[in-house]
mmCIF file of C-alpha atoms in Angstrom:
data_model
loop_
_atom_site.group_PDB
_atom_site.id
_atom_site.type_symbol
_atom_site.label_atom_id
_atom_site.label_comp_id
_atom_site.label_asym_id
_atom_site.label_seq_id
_atom_site.Cartn_x
_atom_site.Cartn_y
_atom_site.Cartn_z
ATOM 1 C CA MET A 1 -13.133 -12.557 8.162
ATOM 2 C CA ALA A 2 -10.492 -12.814 10.853
ATOM 3 C CA VAL A 3 -6.746 -13.037 10.485
ATOM 4 C CA ASP A 4 -4.756 -14.668 13.245
ATOM 5 C CA PHE A 5 -2.546 -11.949 14.713
ATOM 6 C CA HIS A 6 0.288 -14.371 15.507
ATOM 7 C CA ILE A 7 0.259 -15.928 12.036
ATOM 8 C CA LEU A 8 0.466 -12.465 10.474
ATOM 9 C CA GLN A 9 3.286 -11.432 12.810
ATOM 10 C CA HIS A 10 5.191 -14.679 12.111
ATOM 11 C CA SER A 11 4.729 -14.245 8.366
ATOM 12 C CA LEU A 12 6.281 -10.768 8.561
ATOM 13 C CA THR A 13 9.045 -11.640 11.012
ATOM 14 C CA TYR A 14 10.425 -14.894 9.653
ATOM 15 C CA ALA A 15 11.592 -15.637 6.126
ATOM 16 C CA ASP A 16 10.049 -19.116 6.348
ATOM 17 C CA GLY A 17 6.653 -17.670 7.281
ATOM 18 C CA GLU A 18 3.949 -18.377 4.727
ATOM 19 C CA PRO A 19 2.389 -15.197 3.351
ATOM 20 C CA VAL A 20 -1.125 -14.566 4.626
ATOM 21 C CA PRO A 21 -3.684 -14.812 1.785
ATOM 22 C CA LEU A 22 -4.416 -11.433 0.214
ATOM 23 C CA GLU A 23 -8.171 -11.594 0.830
ATOM 24 C CA GLU A 24 -7.580 -12.091 4.557
ATOM 25 C CA LEU A 25 -5.206 -9.119 4.644
ATOM 26 C CA ARG A 26 -7.702 -6.905 2.844
ATOM 27 C CA THR A 27 -10.632 -7.655 5.115
ATOM 28 C CA GLY A 28 -9.258 -8.967 8.421
ATOM 29 C CA GLU A 29 -9.952 -7.152 11.663
ATOM 30 C CA LEU A 30 -8.872 -7.649 15.239
ATOM 31 C CA LEU A 31 -11.726 -7.834 17.739
ATOM 32 C CA PRO A 32 -14.172 -5.684 15.764
ATOM 33 C CA GLY A 33 -16.619 -3.770 17.933
ATOM 34 C CA TRP A 34 -14.340 -3.734 20.990
ATOM 35 C CA TYR A 35 -13.447 -0.265 22.287
ATOM 36 C CA GLU A 36 -11.368 -0.798 25.423
ATOM 37 C CA ASP A 37 -8.079 1.135 25.397
ATOM 38 C CA TRP A 38 -5.883 -1.962 25.260
ATOM 39 C CA VAL A 39 -7.899 -3.355 22.342
ATOM 40 C CA ILE A 40 -7.701 -0.091 20.388
ATOM 41 C CA ASP A 41 -3.901 -0.125 20.764
ATOM 42 C CA GLU A 42 -3.735 -3.719 19.519
ATOM 43 C CA GLN A 43 -6.126 -2.975 16.668
ATOM 44 C CA GLU A 44 -3.817 -0.159 15.536
ATOM 45 C CA ARG A 45 -0.776 -2.424 15.762
ATOM 46 C CA PHE A 46 -2.631 -5.068 13.775
ATOM 47 C CA ARG A 47 -3.635 -2.488 11.139
ATOM 48 C CA GLN A 48 0.007 -1.468 10.764
ATOM 49 C CA LEU A 49 1.054 -5.108 10.363
ATOM 50 C CA ARG A 50 -1.614 -5.557 7.683
ATOM 51 C CA VAL A 51 -0.299 -2.540 5.756
ATOM 52 C CA ILE A 52 3.251 -3.930 5.858
ATOM 53 C CA ALA A 53 2.016 -7.357 4.758
ATOM 54 C CA LEU A 54 0.002 -5.812 1.908
ATOM 55 C CA ASP A 55 3.048 -3.865 0.721
ATOM 56 C CA ARG A 56 5.071 -7.068 0.747
ATOM 57 C CA ALA A 57 2.338 -8.883 -1.163
ATOM 58 C CA ALA A 58 2.406 -6.115 -3.798
ATOM 59 C CA GLU A 59 6.205 -6.347 -4.024
ATOM 60 C CA ARG A 60 6.052 -10.132 -4.453
ATOM 61 C CA ALA A 61 3.357 -9.835 -7.108
ATOM 62 C CA LEU A 62 5.342 -7.233 -9.044
ATOM 63 C CA ALA A 63 8.431 -9.435 -8.893
ATOM 64 C CA ALA A 64 6.339 -12.322 -10.227
ATOM 65 C CA GLY A 65 4.915 -10.168 -13.028
ATOM 66 C CA ASP A 66 1.354 -10.130 -11.654
ATOM 67 C CA ALA A 67 0.397 -6.457 -11.910
ATOM 68 C CA GLU A 68 -3.271 -7.120 -11.094
ATOM 69 C CA ILE A 69 -2.528 -8.727 -7.712
ATOM 70 C CA ALA A 70 0.081 -6.039 -7.002
ATOM 71 C CA GLU A 71 -2.478 -3.339 -7.705
ATOM 72 C CA THR A 72 -5.081 -5.003 -5.471
ATOM 73 C CA ALA A 73 -2.612 -5.339 -2.591
ATOM 74 C CA ALA A 74 -1.299 -1.783 -2.932
ATOM 75 C CA MET A 75 -4.837 -0.339 -3.090
ATOM 76 C CA ALA A 76 -5.786 -2.242 0.059
ATOM 77 C CA ALA A 77 -2.720 -0.832 1.838
ATOM 78 C CA ILE A 78 -3.617 2.689 0.707
ATOM 79 C CA ASN A 79 -7.188 2.230 1.936
ATOM 80 C CA LEU A 80 -5.748 1.462 5.378
ATOM 81 C CA GLU A 81 -3.062 4.177 5.252
ATOM 82 C CA PRO A 82 -3.833 6.836 2.617
ATOM 83 C CA LEU A 83 -0.635 8.847 3.177
ATOM 84 C CA ARG A 84 1.797 5.910 3.062
ATOM 85 C CA GLU A 85 4.076 6.830 0.211
ATOM 86 C CA SER A 86 5.658 3.384 -0.167
ATOM 87 C CA SER A 87 2.212 1.910 -0.827
ATOM 88 C CA MET A 88 1.483 4.609 -3.406
ATOM 89 C CA ILE A 89 4.783 3.912 -5.161
ATOM 90 C CA LEU A 90 3.800 0.236 -5.335
ATOM 91 C CA LEU A 91 0.382 1.138 -6.740
ATOM 92 C CA VAL A 92 1.877 3.387 -9.417
ATOM 93 C CA ARG A 93 4.439 0.716 -10.322
ATOM 94 C CA ALA A 94 1.643 -1.883 -10.576
ATOM 95 C CA GLU A 95 -0.483 0.373 -12.765
ATOM 96 C CA LEU A 96 2.491 1.100 -15.001
ATOM 97 C CA ALA A 97 3.327 -2.617 -15.184
ATOM 98 C CA ALA A 98 -0.250 -3.237 -16.314
ATOM 99 C CA GLY A 99 0.163 -0.583 -19.014
ATOM 100 C CA ASN A 100 -2.309 1.720 -17.292
ATOM 101 C CA ILE A 101 -0.465 5.042 -17.604
ATOM 102 C CA ASN A 102 -3.673 7.059 -17.118
ATOM 103 C CA GLY A 103 -4.478 5.180 -13.922
ATOM 104 C CA ALA A 104 -0.941 5.756 -12.652
ATOM 105 C CA GLN A 105 -1.215 9.465 -13.398
ATOM 106 C CA ARG A 106 -4.610 9.690 -11.663
ATOM 107 C CA SER A 107 -3.293 7.848 -8.612
ATOM 108 C CA TYR A 108 -0.232 10.093 -8.488
ATOM 109 C CA ARG A 109 -2.285 13.299 -8.844
ATOM 110 C CA ARG A 110 -4.741 12.217 -6.121
ATOM 111 C CA PHE A 111 -1.903 11.312 -3.777
ATOM 112 C CA ARG A 112 0.013 14.500 -4.563
ATOM 113 C CA SER A 113 -3.077 16.609 -3.860
ATOM 114 C CA LEU A 114 -3.780 14.779 -0.587
ATOM 115 C CA TRP A 115 -0.115 15.107 0.433
ATOM 116 C CA GLN A 116 -0.084 18.846 -0.361
ATOM 117 C CA ASP A 117 -3.367 19.431 1.484
ATOM 118 C CA THR A 118 -2.107 17.534 4.530
ATOM 119 C CA PHE A 119 1.555 18.555 4.710
ATOM 120 C CA ASP A 120 1.703 21.669 2.498
ATOM 121 C CA GLN A 121 4.598 20.186 0.516
ATOM 122 C CA GLU A 122 5.342 17.877 -2.403
ATOM 123 C CA PRO A 123 5.622 14.093 -2.020
ATOM 124 C CA SER A 124 9.088 12.569 -2.165
ATOM 125 C CA PHE A 125 11.442 12.858 -5.077
ATOM 126 C CA GLN A 126 11.200 9.078 -5.630
ATOM 127 C CA LEU A 127 7.496 9.094 -6.500
ATOM 128 C CA GLY A 128 7.776 12.154 -8.746
ATOM 129 C CA GLN A 129 10.838 10.674 -10.469
ATOM 130 C CA LEU A 130 8.951 7.430 -11.149
ATOM 131 C CA MET A 131 6.212 9.380 -12.917
ATOM 132 C CA ARG A 132 8.617 11.650 -14.816
ATOM 133 C CA SER A 133 10.756 8.765 -16.081
ATOM 134 C CA GLU A 134 7.684 6.823 -17.199
ATOM 135 C CA LEU A 135 6.303 9.830 -19.038
ATOM 136 C CA ARG A 136 9.669 10.463 -20.733
ATOM 137 C CA SER A 137 9.867 6.854 -21.907
ATOM 138 C CA ARG A 138 6.276 6.995 -23.232
ATOM 139 C CA VAL A 139 6.980 10.224 -25.138
ATOM 140 C CA ALA A 140 10.187 8.749 -26.562
ATOM 141 C CA ALA A 141 8.300 5.620 -27.665
ATOM 142 C CA LEU A 142 5.651 7.749 -29.386
ATOM 143 C CA ALA A 143 8.294 9.873 -31.119
ATOM 144 C CA ALA A 144 10.062 6.730 -32.371
ATOM 145 C CA SER A 145 6.911 5.298 -33.936
#
């Protein structure tokens, strides 16, 4: 499936741009099978635009209360850019919104391990704080029942 590069760019640049359908963002490629230097540069730029668009789709879905779509969009962004922390935060938020605390913890642990292996340090405070605050609220809810 192909995504028009200019439509994607317009959708990300202008507020009036219609969001590109999620399925197209998940699977779209730019000139697959081409390996000239100029094409590889454009393919990378296109991949980065797709990641941004997928993050925005996850944000919109979370705002609309659709955790399933948010999770799908965030996972697709992570598949394209495994070390993108903003995408991981969106995935964890989507999993938590869906009530999937175990999935959120698994996602966080996988990302934390990958981050430590790659950068020899912890992920940002924001992601860790999201997990800690969720765990505290779950423990408090259990203690109250």
